[in-house]
Amino acid sequence: MGAATVMAASGEAALPATVKAVIEDSGFSSVVKEVSYRARSRYNIPTYPFIPLMALFAKQQAGYSYYQGNILKQVLHSQTPTLFIHGGQDDYVPPKAFHDLYNAATMRKMAYFVPQANHIEAYMFNRARYEAVLREFLGKLNLL
């Protein structure tokens, strides 16, 4: 949820001047899509009527609905340079979310996709390469 949170925040108009870049690893594109995916893949629960009911419950309990958690929409508003990282074997957040987010993003961006990695395992899969990608991204932004 941290990756989705920083991507959502990056789409806000007034970020502090100290925010120079976003590095997100394994983030989802939408709360509704992620909850739907998890309900189907993990628990074999149908999207309807489960998602609308849970969205209503969240709205009543927390004051916001799942439908308001559109990370992709926030990314479309972002001008903050972003490094998108994802594993191709991610069974928690489908790799489609990575592709949707990266392809829609219009800010300065870079992608690091590790076909063999599962959810948040890109670093463990190849630590040296992950760190090199971080240095390359931050170097291009003159942040090193």
PDB file of N, CA, C and O in Angstrom, residues 95-129:
ATOM      1  N   PRO A  95       0.851  -7.769 -12.607  1.00  0.00           N
ATOM      2  CA  PRO A  95       1.739  -6.938 -13.416  1.00  0.00           C
ATOM      3  C   PRO A  95       1.007  -5.981 -14.360  1.00  0.00           C
ATOM      4  O   PRO A  95       1.556  -4.957 -14.746  1.00  0.00           O
ATOM      5  N   LYS A  96      -0.225  -6.278 -14.698  1.00  0.00           N
ATOM      6  CA  LYS A  96      -1.014  -5.369 -15.542  1.00  0.00           C
ATOM      7  C   LYS A  96      -1.098  -3.977 -14.906  1.00  0.00           C
ATOM      8  O   LYS A  96      -1.081  -2.963 -15.614  1.00  0.00           O
ATOM      9  N   ALA A  97      -1.154  -3.910 -13.587  1.00  0.00           N
ATOM     10  CA  ALA A  97      -1.203  -2.617 -12.903  1.00  0.00           C
ATOM     11  C   ALA A  97       0.054  -1.802 -13.221  1.00  0.00           C
ATOM     12  O   ALA A  97      -0.022  -0.599 -13.493  1.00  0.00           O
ATOM     13  N   PHE A  98       1.202  -2.459 -13.192  1.00  0.00           N
ATOM     14  CA  PHE A  98       2.465  -1.796 -13.537  1.00  0.00           C
ATOM     15  C   PHE A  98       2.402  -1.220 -14.943  1.00  0.00           C
ATOM     16  O   PHE A  98       2.728  -0.058 -15.172  1.00  0.00           O
ATOM     17  N   HIS A  99       1.980  -2.047 -15.892  1.00  0.00           N
ATOM     18  CA  HIS A  99       1.927  -1.611 -17.291  1.00  0.00           C
ATOM     19  C   HIS A  99       0.922  -0.473 -17.471  1.00  0.00           C
ATOM     20  O   HIS A  99       1.208   0.498 -18.177  1.00  0.00           O
ATOM     21  N   ASP A 100      -0.230  -0.577 -16.843  1.00  0.00           N
ATOM     22  CA  ASP A 100      -1.236   0.489 -16.940  1.00  0.00           C
ATOM     23  C   ASP A 100      -0.696   1.802 -16.384  1.00  0.00           C
ATOM     24  O   ASP A 100      -0.846   2.863 -17.003  1.00  0.00           O
ATOM     25  N   LEU A 101      -0.082   1.742 -15.216  1.00  0.00           N
ATOM     26  CA  LEU A 101       0.454   2.945 -14.579  1.00  0.00           C
ATOM     27  C   LEU A 101       1.588   3.546 -15.403  1.00  0.00           C
ATOM     28  O   LEU A 101       1.586   4.749 -15.700  1.00  0.00           O
ATOM     29  N   TYR A 102       2.548   2.721 -15.778  1.00  0.00           N
ATOM     30  CA  TYR A 102       3.705   3.224 -16.514  1.00  0.00           C
ATOM     31  C   TYR A 102       3.295   3.807 -17.866  1.00  0.00           C
ATOM     32  O   TYR A 102       3.744   4.889 -18.244  1.00  0.00           O
ATOM     33  N   ASN A 103       2.438   3.105 -18.584  1.00  0.00           N
ATOM     34  CA  ASN A 103       2.039   3.574 -19.912  1.00  0.00           C
ATOM     35  C   ASN A 103       1.225   4.859 -19.859  1.00  0.00           C
ATOM     36  O   ASN A 103       1.279   5.678 -20.779  1.00  0.00           O
ATOM     37  N   ALA A 104       0.474   5.061 -18.799  1.00  0.00           N
ATOM     38  CA  ALA A 104      -0.345   6.270 -18.670  1.00  0.00           C
ATOM     39  C   ALA A 104       0.449   7.467 -18.157  1.00  0.00           C
ATOM     40  O   ALA A 104       0.076   8.608 -18.416  1.00  0.00           O
ATOM     41  N   ALA A 105       1.521   7.220 -17.444  1.00  0.00           N
ATOM     42  CA  ALA A 105       2.286   8.295 -16.806  1.00  0.00           C
ATOM     43  C   ALA A 105       2.923   9.209 -17.846  1.00  0.00           C
ATOM     44  O   ALA A 105       3.481   8.741 -18.835  1.00  0.00           O
ATOM     45  N   THR A 106       2.843  10.517 -17.587  1.00  0.00           N
ATOM     46  CA  THR A 106       3.413  11.491 -18.526  1.00  0.00           C
ATOM     47  C   THR A 106       4.604  12.240 -17.946  1.00  0.00           C
ATOM     48  O   THR A 106       5.250  12.997 -18.666  1.00  0.00           O
ATOM     49  N   MET A 107       4.894  12.044 -16.670  1.00  0.00           N
ATOM     50  CA  MET A 107       6.040  12.705 -16.063  1.00  0.00           C
ATOM     51  C   MET A 107       7.332  12.030 -16.528  1.00  0.00           C
ATOM     52  O   MET A 107       7.291  11.025 -17.218  1.00  0.00           O
ATOM     53  N   ARG A 108       8.486  12.589 -16.146  1.00  0.00           N
ATOM     54  CA  ARG A 108       9.740  11.876 -16.392  1.00  0.00           C
ATOM     55  C   ARG A 108       9.631  10.565 -15.637  1.00  0.00           C
ATOM     56  O   ARG A 108       9.234  10.542 -14.466  1.00  0.00           O
ATOM     57  N   LYS A 109       9.966   9.486 -16.301  1.00  0.00           N
ATOM     58  CA  LYS A 109       9.742   8.181 -15.681  1.00  0.00           C
ATOM     59  C   LYS A 109      10.782   7.179 -16.147  1.00  0.00           C
ATOM     60  O   LYS A 109      11.460   7.382 -17.155  1.00  0.00           O
ATOM     61  N   MET A 110      10.854   6.122 -15.392  1.00  0.00           N
ATOM     62  CA  MET A 110      11.731   5.008 -15.723  1.00  0.00           C
ATOM     63  C   MET A 110      11.059   3.746 -15.197  1.00  0.00           C
ATOM     64  O   MET A 110      10.319   3.807 -14.208  1.00  0.00           O
ATOM     65  N   ALA A 111      11.303   2.631 -15.862  1.00  0.00           N
ATOM     66  CA  ALA A 111      10.698   1.366 -15.453  1.00  0.00           C
ATOM     67  C   ALA A 111      11.790   0.338 -15.159  1.00  0.00           C
ATOM     68  O   ALA A 111      12.806   0.287 -15.844  1.00  0.00           O
ATOM     69  N   TYR A 112      11.525  -0.464 -14.145  1.00  0.00           N
ATOM     70  CA  TYR A 112      12.356  -1.628 -13.846  1.00  0.00           C
ATOM     71  C   TYR A 112      11.403  -2.788 -13.609  1.00  0.00           C
ATOM     72  O   TYR A 112      10.734  -2.875 -12.586  1.00  0.00           O
ATOM     73  N   PHE A 113      11.319  -3.657 -14.609  1.00  0.00           N
ATOM     74  CA  PHE A 113      10.416  -4.814 -14.562  1.00  0.00           C
ATOM     75  C   PHE A 113      11.271  -6.070 -14.501  1.00  0.00           C
ATOM     76  O   PHE A 113      12.139  -6.278 -15.347  1.00  0.00           O
ATOM     77  N   VAL A 114      11.028  -6.901 -13.489  1.00  0.00           N
ATOM     78  CA  VAL A 114      11.805  -8.125 -13.292  1.00  0.00           C
ATOM     79  C   VAL A 114      10.872  -9.312 -13.534  1.00  0.00           C
ATOM     80  O   VAL A 114      10.072  -9.664 -12.663  1.00  0.00           O
ATOM     81  N   PRO A 115      10.928  -9.914 -14.727  1.00  0.00           N
ATOM     82  CA  PRO A 115       9.976 -10.966 -15.089  1.00  0.00           C
ATOM     83  C   PRO A 115       9.884 -12.122 -14.092  1.00  0.00           C
ATOM     84  O   PRO A 115       8.808 -12.676 -13.890  1.00  0.00           O
ATOM     85  N   GLN A 116      10.987 -12.463 -13.436  1.00  0.00           N
ATOM     86  CA  GLN A 116      11.003 -13.626 -12.542  1.00  0.00           C
ATOM     87  C   GLN A 116      10.588 -13.300 -11.106  1.00  0.00           C
ATOM     88  O   GLN A 116      10.433 -14.205 -10.296  1.00  0.00           O
ATOM     89  N   ALA A 117      10.441 -12.049 -10.751  1.00  0.00           N
ATOM     90  CA  ALA A 117      10.196 -11.658  -9.357  1.00  0.00           C
ATOM     91  C   ALA A 117       8.712 -11.667  -9.002  1.00  0.00           C
ATOM     92  O   ALA A 117       7.865 -11.322  -9.811  1.00  0.00           O
ATOM     93  N   ASN A 118       8.446 -12.034  -7.748  1.00  0.00           N
ATOM     94  CA  ASN A 118       7.096 -11.972  -7.206  1.00  0.00           C
ATOM     95  C   ASN A 118       6.914 -10.604  -6.539  1.00  0.00           C
ATOM     96  O   ASN A 118       7.739  -9.709  -6.701  1.00  0.00           O
ATOM     97  N   HIS A 119       5.855 -10.455  -5.773  1.00  0.00           N
ATOM     98  CA  HIS A 119       5.510  -9.182  -5.135  1.00  0.00           C
ATOM     99  C   HIS A 119       6.645  -8.687  -4.232  1.00  0.00           C
ATOM    100  O   HIS A 119       7.090  -9.414  -3.343  1.00  0.00           O
ATOM    101  N   ILE A 120       7.069  -7.481  -4.472  1.00  0.00           N
ATOM    102  CA  ILE A 120       8.172  -6.789  -3.785  1.00  0.00           C
ATOM    103  C   ILE A 120       9.428  -7.652  -3.627  1.00  0.00           C
ATOM    104  O   ILE A 120      10.167  -7.532  -2.659  1.00  0.00           O
ATOM    105  N   GLU A 121       9.706  -8.472  -4.622  1.00  0.00           N
ATOM    106  CA  GLU A 121      10.894  -9.319  -4.599  1.00  0.00           C
ATOM    107  C   GLU A 121      11.954  -8.903  -5.609  1.00  0.00           C
ATOM    108  O   GLU A 121      12.970  -9.585  -5.742  1.00  0.00           O
ATOM    109  N   ALA A 122      11.765  -7.811  -6.312  1.00  0.00           N
ATOM    110  CA  ALA A 122      12.747  -7.384  -7.309  1.00  0.00           C
ATOM    111  C   ALA A 122      14.104  -7.135  -6.653  1.00  0.00           C
ATOM    112  O   ALA A 122      15.142  -7.485  -7.211  1.00  0.00           O
ATOM    113  N   TYR A 123      14.095  -6.552  -5.482  1.00  0.00           N
ATOM    114  CA  TYR A 123      15.346  -6.284  -4.765  1.00  0.00           C
ATOM    115  C   TYR A 123      16.042  -7.590  -4.380  1.00  0.00           C
ATOM    116  O   TYR A 123      17.241  -7.754  -4.585  1.00  0.00           O
ATOM    117  N   MET A 124      15.290  -8.523  -3.838  1.00  0.00           N
ATOM    118  CA  MET A 124      15.880  -9.795  -3.415  1.00  0.00           C
ATOM    119  C   MET A 124      16.338 -10.622  -4.612  1.00  0.00           C
ATOM    120  O   MET A 124      17.309 -11.374  -4.523  1.00  0.00           O
ATOM    121  N   PHE A 125      15.649 -10.483  -5.728  1.00  0.00           N
ATOM    122  CA  PHE A 125      15.986 -11.269  -6.913  1.00  0.00           C
ATOM    123  C   PHE A 125      17.358 -10.889  -7.458  1.00  0.00           C
ATOM    124  O   PHE A 125      18.149 -11.748  -7.822  1.00  0.00           O
ATOM    125  N   ASN A 126      17.620  -9.572  -7.534  1.00  0.00           N
ATOM    126  CA  ASN A 126      18.920  -9.114  -8.027  1.00  0.00           C
ATOM    127  C   ASN A 126      19.235  -7.771  -7.367  1.00  0.00           C
ATOM    128  O   ASN A 126      18.956  -6.706  -7.922  1.00  0.00           O
ATOM    129  N   ARG A 127      19.803  -7.872  -6.190  1.00  0.00           N
ATOM    130  CA  ARG A 127      20.084  -6.693  -5.372  1.00  0.00           C
ATOM    131  C   ARG A 127      20.983  -5.679  -6.087  1.00  0.00           C
ATOM    132  O   ARG A 127      20.718  -4.483  -6.076  1.00  0.00           O
ATOM    133  N   ALA A 128      22.035  -6.161  -6.716  1.00  0.00           N
ATOM    134  CA  ALA A 128      22.978  -5.271  -7.394  1.00  0.00           C
ATOM    135  C   ALA A 128      22.291  -4.514  -8.535  1.00  0.00           C
ATOM    136  O   ALA A 128      22.495  -3.306  -8.707  1.00  0.00           O
ATOM    137  N   ARG A 129      21.487  -5.216  -9.319  1.00  0.00           N
ATOM    138  CA  ARG A 129      20.794  -4.573 -10.441  1.00  0.00           C
ATOM    139  C   ARG A 129      19.770  -3.551  -9.933  1.00  0.00           C
ATOM    140  O   ARG A 129      19.645  -2.457 -10.477  1.00  0.00           O
TER     141      ARG A 129
END
